[in-house]
mmCIF file of C-alpha atoms and ligand atoms in Angstrom:
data_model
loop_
_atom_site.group_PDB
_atom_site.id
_atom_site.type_symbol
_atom_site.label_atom_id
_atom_site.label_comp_id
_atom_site.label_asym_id
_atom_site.label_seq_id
_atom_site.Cartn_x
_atom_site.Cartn_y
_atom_site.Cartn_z
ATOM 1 C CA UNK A 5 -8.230 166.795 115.131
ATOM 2 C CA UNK A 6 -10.572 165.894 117.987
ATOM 3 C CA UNK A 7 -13.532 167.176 117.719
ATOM 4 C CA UNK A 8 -15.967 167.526 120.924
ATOM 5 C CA UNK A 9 -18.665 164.366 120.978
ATOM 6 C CA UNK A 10 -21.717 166.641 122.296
ATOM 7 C CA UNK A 11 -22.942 170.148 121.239
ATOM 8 C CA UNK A 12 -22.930 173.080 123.942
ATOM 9 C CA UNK A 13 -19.812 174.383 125.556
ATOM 10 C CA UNK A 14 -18.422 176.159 122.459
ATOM 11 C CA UNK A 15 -14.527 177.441 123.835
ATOM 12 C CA UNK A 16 -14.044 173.122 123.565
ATOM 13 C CA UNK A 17 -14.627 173.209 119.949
ATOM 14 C CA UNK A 18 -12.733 176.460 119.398
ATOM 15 C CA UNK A 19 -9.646 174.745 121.217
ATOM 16 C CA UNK A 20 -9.801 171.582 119.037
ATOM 17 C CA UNK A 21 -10.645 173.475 116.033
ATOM 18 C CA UNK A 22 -7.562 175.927 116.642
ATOM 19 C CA UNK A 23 -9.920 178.559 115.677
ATOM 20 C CA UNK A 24 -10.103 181.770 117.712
ATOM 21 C CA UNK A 25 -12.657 182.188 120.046
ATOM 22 C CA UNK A 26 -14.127 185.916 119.304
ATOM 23 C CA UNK A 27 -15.868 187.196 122.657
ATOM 24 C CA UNK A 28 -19.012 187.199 121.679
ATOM 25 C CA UNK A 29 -20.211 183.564 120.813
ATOM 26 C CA UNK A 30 -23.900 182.584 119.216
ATOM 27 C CA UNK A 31 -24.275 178.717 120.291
ATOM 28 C CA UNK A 32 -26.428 176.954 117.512
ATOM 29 C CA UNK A 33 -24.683 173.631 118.514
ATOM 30 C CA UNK A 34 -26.692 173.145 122.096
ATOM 31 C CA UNK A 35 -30.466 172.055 121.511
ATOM 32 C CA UNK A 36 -32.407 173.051 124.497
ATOM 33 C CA UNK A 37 -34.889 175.293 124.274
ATOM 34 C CA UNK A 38 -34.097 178.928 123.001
ATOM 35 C CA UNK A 39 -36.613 180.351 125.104
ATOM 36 C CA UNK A 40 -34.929 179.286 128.487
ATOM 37 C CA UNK A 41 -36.744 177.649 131.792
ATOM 38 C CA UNK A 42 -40.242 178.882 132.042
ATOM 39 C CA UNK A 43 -40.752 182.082 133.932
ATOM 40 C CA UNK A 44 -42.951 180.644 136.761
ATOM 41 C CA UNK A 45 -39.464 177.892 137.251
ATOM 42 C CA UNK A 46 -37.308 181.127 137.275
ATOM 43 C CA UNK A 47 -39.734 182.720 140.436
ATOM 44 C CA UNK A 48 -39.449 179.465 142.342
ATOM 45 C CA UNK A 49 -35.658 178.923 142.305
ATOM 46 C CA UNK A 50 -35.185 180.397 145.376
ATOM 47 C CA UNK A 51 -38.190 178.977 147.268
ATOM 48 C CA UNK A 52 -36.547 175.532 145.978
ATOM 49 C CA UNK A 53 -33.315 175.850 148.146
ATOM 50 C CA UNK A 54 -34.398 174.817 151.705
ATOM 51 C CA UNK A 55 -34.220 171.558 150.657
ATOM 52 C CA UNK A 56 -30.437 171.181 150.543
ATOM 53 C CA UNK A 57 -29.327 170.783 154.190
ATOM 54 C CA UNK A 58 -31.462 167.492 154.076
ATOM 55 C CA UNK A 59 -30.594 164.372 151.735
ATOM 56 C CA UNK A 60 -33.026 163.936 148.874
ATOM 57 C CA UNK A 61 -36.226 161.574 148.846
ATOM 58 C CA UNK A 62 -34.126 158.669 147.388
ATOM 59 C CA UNK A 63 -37.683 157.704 145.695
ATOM 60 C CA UNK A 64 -38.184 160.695 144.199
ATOM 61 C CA UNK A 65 -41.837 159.932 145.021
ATOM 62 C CA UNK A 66 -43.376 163.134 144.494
ATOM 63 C CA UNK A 67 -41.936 163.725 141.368
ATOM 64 C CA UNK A 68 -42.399 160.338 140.107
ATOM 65 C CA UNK A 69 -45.957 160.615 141.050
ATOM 66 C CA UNK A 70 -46.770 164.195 138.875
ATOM 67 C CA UNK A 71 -45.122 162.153 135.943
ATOM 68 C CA UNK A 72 -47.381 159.073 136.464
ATOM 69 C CA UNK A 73 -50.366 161.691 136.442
ATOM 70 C CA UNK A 74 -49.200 162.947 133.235
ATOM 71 C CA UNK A 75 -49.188 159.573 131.730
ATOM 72 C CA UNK A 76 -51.701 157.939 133.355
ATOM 73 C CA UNK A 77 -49.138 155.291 134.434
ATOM 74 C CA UNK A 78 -48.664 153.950 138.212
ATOM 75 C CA UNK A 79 -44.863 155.044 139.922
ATOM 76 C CA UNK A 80 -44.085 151.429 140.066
ATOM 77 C CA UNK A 81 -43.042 151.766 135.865
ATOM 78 C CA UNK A 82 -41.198 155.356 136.297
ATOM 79 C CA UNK A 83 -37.683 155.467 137.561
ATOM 80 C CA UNK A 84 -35.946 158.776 137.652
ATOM 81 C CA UNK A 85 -32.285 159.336 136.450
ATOM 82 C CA UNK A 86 -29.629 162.319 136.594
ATOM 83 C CA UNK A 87 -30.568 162.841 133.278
ATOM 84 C CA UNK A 88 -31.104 160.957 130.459
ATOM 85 C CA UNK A 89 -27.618 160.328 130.388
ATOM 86 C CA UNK A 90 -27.791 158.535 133.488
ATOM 87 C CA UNK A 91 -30.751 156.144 132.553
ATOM 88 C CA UNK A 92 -28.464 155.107 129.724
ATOM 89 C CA UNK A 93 -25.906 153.854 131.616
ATOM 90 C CA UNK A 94 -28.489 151.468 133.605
ATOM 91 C CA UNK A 95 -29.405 150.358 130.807
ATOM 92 C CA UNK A 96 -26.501 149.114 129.169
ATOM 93 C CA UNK A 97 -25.357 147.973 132.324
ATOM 94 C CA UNK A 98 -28.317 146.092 132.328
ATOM 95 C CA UNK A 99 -27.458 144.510 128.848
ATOM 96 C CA UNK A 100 -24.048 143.853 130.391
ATOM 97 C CA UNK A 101 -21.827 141.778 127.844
ATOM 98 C CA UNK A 102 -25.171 141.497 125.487
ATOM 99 C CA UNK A 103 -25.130 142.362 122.316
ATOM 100 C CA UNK A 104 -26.154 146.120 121.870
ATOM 101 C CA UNK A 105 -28.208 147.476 118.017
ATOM 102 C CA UNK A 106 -28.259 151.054 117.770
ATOM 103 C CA UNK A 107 -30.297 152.427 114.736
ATOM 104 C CA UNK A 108 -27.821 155.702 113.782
ATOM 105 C CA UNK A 109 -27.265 157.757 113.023
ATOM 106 C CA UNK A 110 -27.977 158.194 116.998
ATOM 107 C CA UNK A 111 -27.266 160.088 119.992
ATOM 108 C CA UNK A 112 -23.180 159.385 120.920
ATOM 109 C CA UNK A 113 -23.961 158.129 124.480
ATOM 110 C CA UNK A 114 -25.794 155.180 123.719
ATOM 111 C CA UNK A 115 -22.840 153.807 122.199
ATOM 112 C CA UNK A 116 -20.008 154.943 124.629
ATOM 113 C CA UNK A 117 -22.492 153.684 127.407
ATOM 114 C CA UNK A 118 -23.167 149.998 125.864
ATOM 115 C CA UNK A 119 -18.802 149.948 125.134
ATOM 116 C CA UNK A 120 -18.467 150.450 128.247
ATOM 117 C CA UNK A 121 -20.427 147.269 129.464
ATOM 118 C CA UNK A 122 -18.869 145.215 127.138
ATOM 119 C CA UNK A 123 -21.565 145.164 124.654
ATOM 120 C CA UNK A 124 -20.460 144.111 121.156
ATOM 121 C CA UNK A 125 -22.614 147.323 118.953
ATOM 122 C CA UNK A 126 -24.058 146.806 115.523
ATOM 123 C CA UNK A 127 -25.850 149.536 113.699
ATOM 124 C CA UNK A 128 -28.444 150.017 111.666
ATOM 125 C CA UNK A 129 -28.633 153.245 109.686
ATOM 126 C CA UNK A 130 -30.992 154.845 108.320
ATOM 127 C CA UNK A 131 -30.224 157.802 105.687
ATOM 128 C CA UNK A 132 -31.458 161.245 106.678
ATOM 129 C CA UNK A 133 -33.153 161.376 103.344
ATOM 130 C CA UNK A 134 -34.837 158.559 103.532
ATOM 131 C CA UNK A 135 -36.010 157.981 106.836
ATOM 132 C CA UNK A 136 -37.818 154.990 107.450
ATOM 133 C CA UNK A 137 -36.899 152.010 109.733
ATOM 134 C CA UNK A 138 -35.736 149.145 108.228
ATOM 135 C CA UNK A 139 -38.161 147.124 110.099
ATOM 136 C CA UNK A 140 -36.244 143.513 108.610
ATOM 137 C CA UNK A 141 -33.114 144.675 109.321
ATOM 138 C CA UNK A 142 -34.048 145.795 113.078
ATOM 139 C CA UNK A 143 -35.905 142.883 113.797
ATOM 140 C CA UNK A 144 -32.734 140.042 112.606
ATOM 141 C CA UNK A 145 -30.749 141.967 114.477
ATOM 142 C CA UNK A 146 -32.554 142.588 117.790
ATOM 143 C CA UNK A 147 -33.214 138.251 117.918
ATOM 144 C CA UNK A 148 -29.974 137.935 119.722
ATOM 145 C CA UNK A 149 -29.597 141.442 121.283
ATOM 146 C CA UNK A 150 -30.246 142.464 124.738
ATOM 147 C CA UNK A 151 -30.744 146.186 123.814
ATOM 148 C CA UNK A 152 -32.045 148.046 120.678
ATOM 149 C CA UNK A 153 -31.439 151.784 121.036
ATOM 150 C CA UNK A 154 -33.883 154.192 118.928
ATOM 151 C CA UNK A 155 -34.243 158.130 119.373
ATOM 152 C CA UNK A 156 -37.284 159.342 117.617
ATOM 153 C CA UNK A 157 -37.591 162.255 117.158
ATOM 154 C CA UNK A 158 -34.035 161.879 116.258
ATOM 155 C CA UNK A 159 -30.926 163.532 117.317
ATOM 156 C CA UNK A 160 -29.160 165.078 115.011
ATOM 157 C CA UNK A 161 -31.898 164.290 112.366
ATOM 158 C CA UNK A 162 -34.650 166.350 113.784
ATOM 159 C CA UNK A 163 -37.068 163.681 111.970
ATOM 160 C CA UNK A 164 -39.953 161.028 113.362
ATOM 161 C CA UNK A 165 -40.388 157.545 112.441
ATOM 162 C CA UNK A 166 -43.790 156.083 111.799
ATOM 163 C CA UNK A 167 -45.759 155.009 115.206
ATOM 164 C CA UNK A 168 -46.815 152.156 112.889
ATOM 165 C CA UNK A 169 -43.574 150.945 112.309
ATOM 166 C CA UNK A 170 -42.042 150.930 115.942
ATOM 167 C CA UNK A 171 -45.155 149.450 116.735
ATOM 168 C CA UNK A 172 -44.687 146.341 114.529
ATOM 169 C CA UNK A 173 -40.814 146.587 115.654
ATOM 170 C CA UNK A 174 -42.292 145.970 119.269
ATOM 171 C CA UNK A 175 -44.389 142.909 117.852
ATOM 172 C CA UNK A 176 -41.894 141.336 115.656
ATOM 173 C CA UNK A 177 -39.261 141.544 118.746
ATOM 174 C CA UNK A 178 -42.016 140.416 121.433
ATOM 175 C CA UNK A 179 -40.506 137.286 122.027
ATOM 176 C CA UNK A 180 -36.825 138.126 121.759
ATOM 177 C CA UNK A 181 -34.786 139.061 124.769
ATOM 178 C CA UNK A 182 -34.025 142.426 123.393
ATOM 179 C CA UNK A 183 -35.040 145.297 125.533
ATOM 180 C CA UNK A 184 -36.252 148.372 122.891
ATOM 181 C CA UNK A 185 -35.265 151.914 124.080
ATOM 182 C CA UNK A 186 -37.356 154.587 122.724
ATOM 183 C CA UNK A 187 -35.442 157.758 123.439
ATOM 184 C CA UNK A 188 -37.899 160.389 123.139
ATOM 185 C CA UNK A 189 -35.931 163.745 124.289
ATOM 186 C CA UNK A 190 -36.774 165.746 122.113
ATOM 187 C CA UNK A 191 -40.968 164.095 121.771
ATOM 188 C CA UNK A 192 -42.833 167.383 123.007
ATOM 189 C CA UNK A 193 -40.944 169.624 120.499
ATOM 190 C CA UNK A 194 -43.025 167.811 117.521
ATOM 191 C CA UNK A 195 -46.008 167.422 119.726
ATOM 192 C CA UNK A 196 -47.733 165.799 122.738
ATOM 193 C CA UNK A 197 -47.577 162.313 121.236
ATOM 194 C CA UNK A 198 -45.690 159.914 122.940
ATOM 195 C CA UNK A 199 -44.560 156.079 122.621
ATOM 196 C CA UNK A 200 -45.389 155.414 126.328
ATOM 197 C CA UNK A 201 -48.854 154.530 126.007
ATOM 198 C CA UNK A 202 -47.688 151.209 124.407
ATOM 199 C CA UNK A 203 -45.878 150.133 127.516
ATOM 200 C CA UNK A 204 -48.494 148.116 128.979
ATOM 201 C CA UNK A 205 -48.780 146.020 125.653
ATOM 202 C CA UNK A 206 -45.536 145.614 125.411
ATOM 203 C CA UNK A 207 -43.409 144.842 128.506
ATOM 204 C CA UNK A 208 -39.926 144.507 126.691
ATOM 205 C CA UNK A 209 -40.340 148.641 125.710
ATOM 206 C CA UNK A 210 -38.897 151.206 127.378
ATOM 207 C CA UNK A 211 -39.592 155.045 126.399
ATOM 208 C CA UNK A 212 -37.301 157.181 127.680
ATOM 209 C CA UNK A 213 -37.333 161.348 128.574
ATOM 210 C CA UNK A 214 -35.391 164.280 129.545
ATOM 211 C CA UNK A 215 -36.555 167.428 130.821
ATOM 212 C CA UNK A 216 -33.151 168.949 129.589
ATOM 213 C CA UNK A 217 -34.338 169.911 126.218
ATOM 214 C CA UNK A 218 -38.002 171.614 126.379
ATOM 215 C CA UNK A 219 -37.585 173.089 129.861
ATOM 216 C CA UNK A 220 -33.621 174.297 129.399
ATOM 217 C CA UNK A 221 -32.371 172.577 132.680
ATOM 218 C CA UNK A 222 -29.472 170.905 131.319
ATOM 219 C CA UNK A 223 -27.678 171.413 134.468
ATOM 220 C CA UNK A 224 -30.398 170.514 136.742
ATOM 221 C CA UNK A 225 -30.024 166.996 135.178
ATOM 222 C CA UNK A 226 -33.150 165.125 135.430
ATOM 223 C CA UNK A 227 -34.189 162.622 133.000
ATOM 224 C CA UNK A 228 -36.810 159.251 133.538
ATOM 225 C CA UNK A 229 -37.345 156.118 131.964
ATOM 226 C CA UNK A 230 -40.980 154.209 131.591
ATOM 227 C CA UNK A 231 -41.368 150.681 131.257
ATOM 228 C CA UNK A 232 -42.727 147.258 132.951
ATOM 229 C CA UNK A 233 -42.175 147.134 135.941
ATOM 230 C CA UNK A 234 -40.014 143.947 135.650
ATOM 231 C CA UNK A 235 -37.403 146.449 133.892
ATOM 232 C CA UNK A 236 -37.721 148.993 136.427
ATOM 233 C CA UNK A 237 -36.961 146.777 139.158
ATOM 234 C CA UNK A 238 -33.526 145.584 137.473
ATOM 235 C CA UNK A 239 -32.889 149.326 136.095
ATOM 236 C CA UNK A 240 -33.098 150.147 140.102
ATOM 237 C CA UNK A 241 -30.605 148.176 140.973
ATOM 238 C CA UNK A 242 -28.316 150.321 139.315
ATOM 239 C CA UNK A 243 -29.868 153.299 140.939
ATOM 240 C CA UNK A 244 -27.095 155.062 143.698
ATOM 241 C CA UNK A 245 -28.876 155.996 146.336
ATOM 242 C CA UNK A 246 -29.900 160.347 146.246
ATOM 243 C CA UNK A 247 -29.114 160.110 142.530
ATOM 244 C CA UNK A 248 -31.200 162.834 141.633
ATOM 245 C CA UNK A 249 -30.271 166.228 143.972
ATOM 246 C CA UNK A 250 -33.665 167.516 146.294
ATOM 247 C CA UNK A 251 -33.329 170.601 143.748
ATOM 248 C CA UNK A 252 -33.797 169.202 140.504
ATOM 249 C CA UNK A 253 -36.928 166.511 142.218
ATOM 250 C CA UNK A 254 -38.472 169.685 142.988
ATOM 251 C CA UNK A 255 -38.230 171.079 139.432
ATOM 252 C CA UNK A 256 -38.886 167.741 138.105
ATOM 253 C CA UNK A 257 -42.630 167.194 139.998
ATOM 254 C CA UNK A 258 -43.281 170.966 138.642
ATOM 255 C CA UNK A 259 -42.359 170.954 135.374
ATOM 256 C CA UNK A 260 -44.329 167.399 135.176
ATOM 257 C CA UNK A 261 -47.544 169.365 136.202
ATOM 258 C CA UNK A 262 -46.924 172.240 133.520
ATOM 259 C CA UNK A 263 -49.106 172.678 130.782
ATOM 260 C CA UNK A 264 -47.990 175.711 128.729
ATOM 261 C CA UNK A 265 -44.555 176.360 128.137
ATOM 262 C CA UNK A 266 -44.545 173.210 125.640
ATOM 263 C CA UNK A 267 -47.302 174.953 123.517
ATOM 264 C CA UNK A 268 -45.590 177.792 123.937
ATOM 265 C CA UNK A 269 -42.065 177.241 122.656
ATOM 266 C CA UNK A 270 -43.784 174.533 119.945
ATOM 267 C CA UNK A 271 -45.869 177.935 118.124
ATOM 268 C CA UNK A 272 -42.233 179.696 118.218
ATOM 269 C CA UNK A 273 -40.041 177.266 116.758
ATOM 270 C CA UNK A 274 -42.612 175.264 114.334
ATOM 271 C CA UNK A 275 -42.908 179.434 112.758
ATOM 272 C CA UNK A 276 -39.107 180.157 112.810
ATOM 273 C CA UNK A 277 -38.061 176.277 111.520
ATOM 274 C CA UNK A 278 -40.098 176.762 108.631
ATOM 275 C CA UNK A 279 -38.929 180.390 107.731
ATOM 276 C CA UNK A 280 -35.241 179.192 108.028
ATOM 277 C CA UNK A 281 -35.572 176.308 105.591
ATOM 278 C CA UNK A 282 -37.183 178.723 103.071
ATOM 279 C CA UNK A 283 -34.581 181.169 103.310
ATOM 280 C CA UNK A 284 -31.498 178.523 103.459
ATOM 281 C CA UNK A 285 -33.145 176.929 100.590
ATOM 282 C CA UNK A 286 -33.251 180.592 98.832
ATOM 283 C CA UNK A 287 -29.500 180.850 99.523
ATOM 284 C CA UNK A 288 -29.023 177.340 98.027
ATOM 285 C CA UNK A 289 -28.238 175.588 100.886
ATOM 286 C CA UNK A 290 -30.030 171.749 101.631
ATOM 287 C CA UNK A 291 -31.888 171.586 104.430
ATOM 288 C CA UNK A 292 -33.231 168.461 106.187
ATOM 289 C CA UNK A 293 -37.447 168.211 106.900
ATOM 290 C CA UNK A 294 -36.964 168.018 110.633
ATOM 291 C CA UNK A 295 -40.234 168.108 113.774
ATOM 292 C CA UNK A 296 -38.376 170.118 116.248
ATOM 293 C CA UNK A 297 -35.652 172.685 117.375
ATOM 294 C CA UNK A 298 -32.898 171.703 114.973
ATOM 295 C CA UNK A 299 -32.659 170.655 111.857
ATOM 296 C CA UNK A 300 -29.937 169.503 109.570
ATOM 297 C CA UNK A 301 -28.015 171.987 106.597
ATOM 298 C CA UNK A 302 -25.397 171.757 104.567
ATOM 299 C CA UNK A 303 -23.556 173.712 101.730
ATOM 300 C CA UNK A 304 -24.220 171.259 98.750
ATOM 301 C CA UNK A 305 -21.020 172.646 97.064
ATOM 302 C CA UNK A 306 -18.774 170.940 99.826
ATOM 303 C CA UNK A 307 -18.485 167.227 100.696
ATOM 304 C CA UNK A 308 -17.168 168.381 104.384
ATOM 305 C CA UNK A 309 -18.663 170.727 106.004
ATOM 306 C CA UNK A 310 -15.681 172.165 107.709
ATOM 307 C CA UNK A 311 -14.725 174.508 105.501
ATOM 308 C CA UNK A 312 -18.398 176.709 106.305
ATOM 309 C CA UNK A 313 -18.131 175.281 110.246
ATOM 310 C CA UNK A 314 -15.232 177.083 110.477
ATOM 311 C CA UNK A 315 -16.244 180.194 109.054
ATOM 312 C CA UNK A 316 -19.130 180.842 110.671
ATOM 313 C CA UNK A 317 -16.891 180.136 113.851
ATOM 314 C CA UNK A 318 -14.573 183.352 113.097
ATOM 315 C CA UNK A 319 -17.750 185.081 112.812
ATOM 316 C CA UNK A 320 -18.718 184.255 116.597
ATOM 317 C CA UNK A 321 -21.784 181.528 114.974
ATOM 318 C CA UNK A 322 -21.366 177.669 116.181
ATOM 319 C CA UNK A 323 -23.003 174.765 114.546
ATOM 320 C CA UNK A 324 -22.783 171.416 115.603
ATOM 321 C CA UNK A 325 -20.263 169.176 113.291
ATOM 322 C CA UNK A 326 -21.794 165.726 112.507
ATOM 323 C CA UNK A 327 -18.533 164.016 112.299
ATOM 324 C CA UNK A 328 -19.441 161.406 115.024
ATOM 325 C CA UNK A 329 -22.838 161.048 114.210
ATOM 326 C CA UNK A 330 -22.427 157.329 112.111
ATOM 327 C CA UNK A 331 -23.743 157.874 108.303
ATOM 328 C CA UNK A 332 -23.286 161.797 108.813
ATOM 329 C CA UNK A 333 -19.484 161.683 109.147
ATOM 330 C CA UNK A 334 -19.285 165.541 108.823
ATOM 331 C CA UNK A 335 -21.806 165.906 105.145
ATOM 332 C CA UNK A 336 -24.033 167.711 106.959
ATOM 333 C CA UNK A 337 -24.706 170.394 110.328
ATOM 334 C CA UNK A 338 -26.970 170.626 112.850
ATOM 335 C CA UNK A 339 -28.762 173.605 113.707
ATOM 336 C CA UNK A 340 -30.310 174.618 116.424
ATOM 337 C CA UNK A 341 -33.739 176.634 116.185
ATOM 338 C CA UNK A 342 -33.289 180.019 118.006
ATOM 339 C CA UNK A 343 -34.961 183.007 118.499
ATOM 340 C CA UNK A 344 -35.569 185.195 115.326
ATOM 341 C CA UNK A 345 -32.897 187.940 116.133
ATOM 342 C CA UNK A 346 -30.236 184.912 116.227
ATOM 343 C CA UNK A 347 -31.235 183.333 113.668
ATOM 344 C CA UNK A 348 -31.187 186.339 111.564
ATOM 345 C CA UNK A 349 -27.594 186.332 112.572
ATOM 346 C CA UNK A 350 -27.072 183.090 110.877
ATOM 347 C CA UNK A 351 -29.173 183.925 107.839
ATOM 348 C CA UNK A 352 -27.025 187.008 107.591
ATOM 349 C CA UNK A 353 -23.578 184.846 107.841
ATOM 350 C CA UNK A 354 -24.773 182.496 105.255
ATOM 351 C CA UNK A 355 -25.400 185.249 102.844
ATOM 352 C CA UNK A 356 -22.213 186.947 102.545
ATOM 353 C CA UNK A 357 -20.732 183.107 102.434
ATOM 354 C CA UNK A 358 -23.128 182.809 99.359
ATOM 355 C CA UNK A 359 -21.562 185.647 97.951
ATOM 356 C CA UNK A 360 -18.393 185.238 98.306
ATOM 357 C CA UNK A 361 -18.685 182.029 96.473
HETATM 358 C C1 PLP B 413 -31.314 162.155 122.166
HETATM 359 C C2 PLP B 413 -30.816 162.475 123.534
HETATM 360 N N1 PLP B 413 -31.107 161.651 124.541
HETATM 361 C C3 PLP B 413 -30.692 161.898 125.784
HETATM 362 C C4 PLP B 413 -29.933 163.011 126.064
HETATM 363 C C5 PLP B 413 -29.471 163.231 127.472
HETATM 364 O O1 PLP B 413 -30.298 164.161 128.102
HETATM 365 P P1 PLP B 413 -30.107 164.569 129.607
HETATM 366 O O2 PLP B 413 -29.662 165.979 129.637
HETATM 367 O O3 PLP B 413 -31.461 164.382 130.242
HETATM 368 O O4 PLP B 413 -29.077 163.658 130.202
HETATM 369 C C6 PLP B 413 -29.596 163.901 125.058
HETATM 370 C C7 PLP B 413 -28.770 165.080 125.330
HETATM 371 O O5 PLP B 413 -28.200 165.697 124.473
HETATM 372 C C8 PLP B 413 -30.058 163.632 123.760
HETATM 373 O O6 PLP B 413 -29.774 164.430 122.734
#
């Protein structure tokens, strides 16, 4: 059985699960923001759509410039991407042939991505309950790699590593030709923190961001990477022209400029993360420590999880299976933070499953 490599559009994991889809279908296997787009985004849609007749600012330039305000950090180290997704692919097209390290387990794409440039991919792994780099280990491996690929905070883990220790990961590898991605999707769920105030001390990092996750655009598609602007420039080579449509630029410079719906959706999920654990914990299940909307669970009685994926399925409740997430190979499940009502739903699933045990 092939299982779908991403979360979100359940009916695929139905189909490959030959489990019947019931009509009404709770997604805990998407991440984005349970909350939706802010309101103020919602009201603006329509004012957004003149734009389309024309062909987008290839530049981005006014978006790029509202992120550079938010950092502090001049346009000529921001380069915009159709999403994440898309900065990934410059970038292992960048390490072209190179040898690619991925600490996992890891988001799927930076693999497929760096396979598809003909990278040879070694891992490093880190367990889920013990997470700490393995600064040694990274630091061996990244001497002869052109890439090191790092999410923190992680997908699927929902956990941080230490600032210290990527820190003295971007000393150690300071005069290696390895490139170190920080992927920080998911960095304004656990906070305002972020890993791009070290790019100016260290021009071989590059801190990546989506505005998928926080802001619930995942079909807008707009993503950005920040580094030196040595990297930049090569990254832009990769760039097609109008990569990133006059709609989503739009969305992008505004959402760049917003200051509340972070804090917002952080007080809402930090409240209903912690409840869940305590009640899953009640019911006996494990639960992962995790810093933003998901977290990892599993039924301690089971080695695979599939047996409770699949029944929470029948009952209209996805998860997302980890069996393609390297070192999780389907022990554990990751679940997305929702609103209280839906995650009542779960809590309510997982209870009679406790009792009919
Ligand atoms: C860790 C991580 N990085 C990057 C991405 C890609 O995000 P985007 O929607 O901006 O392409 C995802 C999407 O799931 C993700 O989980």
């Amino acid at each position: 059985m092939n299982l779908p490599s991403h979360g979100a559009n359940p009916s695929h994991l139905y189909k490959a699960s030959g489990v019947d889809e019931p009509e009404k279908v709770l997604d805990f296997s998407v991440n984005t923001n349970p909350l939706g787009p802010p309101d103020w985004l919602k009201e603006r849609w329509a004012g957004f759509l003149h734009t389309i007749e024309d062909y987008p600012d290839p530049t981005g330039q006014k978006a790029v410039a509202a992120i550079g305000e938010k950092f502090d950090i001049p346009y000529d180290r921001i380069l915009l991407g159709n999403g994440a997704a898309e900065i990934i692919h410059f970038i292992a097209r960048y390490a072209a042939g190179q040898k690619a390290v991925i600490v996992a387990p890891a988001f799927s794409e930076y693999e497929e991505a760096c396979r598809a440039y003909h990278c040879p991919v070694e891992f490093v792994s880190v367990p889920p309950n013990n997470w700490h780099l393995p600064l040694d280990e990274l630091a061996e491996k990244a001497k002869d790699a052109g890439v090191v690929f790092l999410c923190t905070p992680n997908n699927p883990t929902g956990q941080s590593f230490q600032e210290k220790d990527i820190v003295s990961l971007l000393e150690k590898t300071g005069d290696s030709n390895a490139m170190i991605v920080i992927d920080e999707a998911f960095y304004d769920f656990a906070g305002d923190n972020s890993l791009v105030k070290y790019v100016n001390a260290f021009p071989h990092l590059a801190v990546m961001h989506s505005m998928t996750k926080m802001y619930a655009v995942a079909g807008l598609r707009i993503g950005y990477v920040i580094s030196s602007p040595g990297i930049i420039s090569k990254l832009k080579n990769y760039q097609p022209h109008w990569n990133v449509n006059a709609i989503a630029l739009q969305a992008a410079e505004a959402i760049a400029r917003d200051e509340v719906h972070a804090g917002k959706t952080r007080a809402l999920i930090d409240s209903e993360r912690i409840r869940m654990k305590d009640k899953l914990e009640q019911l006996g299940f494990a639960v992962m420590p995790s810093s933003v909307n998901f977290y990892l669970m599993k039924e301690p009685l089971l080695a695979d999880q599939k047996p409770l994926l699949h029944y929470l399925m029948e009952r209209g409740i996805v998860l997302r299976h980890t069996e393609n997430f390297r070192g999780l190979d389907g022990m554990w499940l990751r679940t997305a933070v929702k609103k209280e009502k839906d995650n009542n739903e779960l809590l309510n699933a997982l209870t009679e499953w406790r009792n009919k045990c």
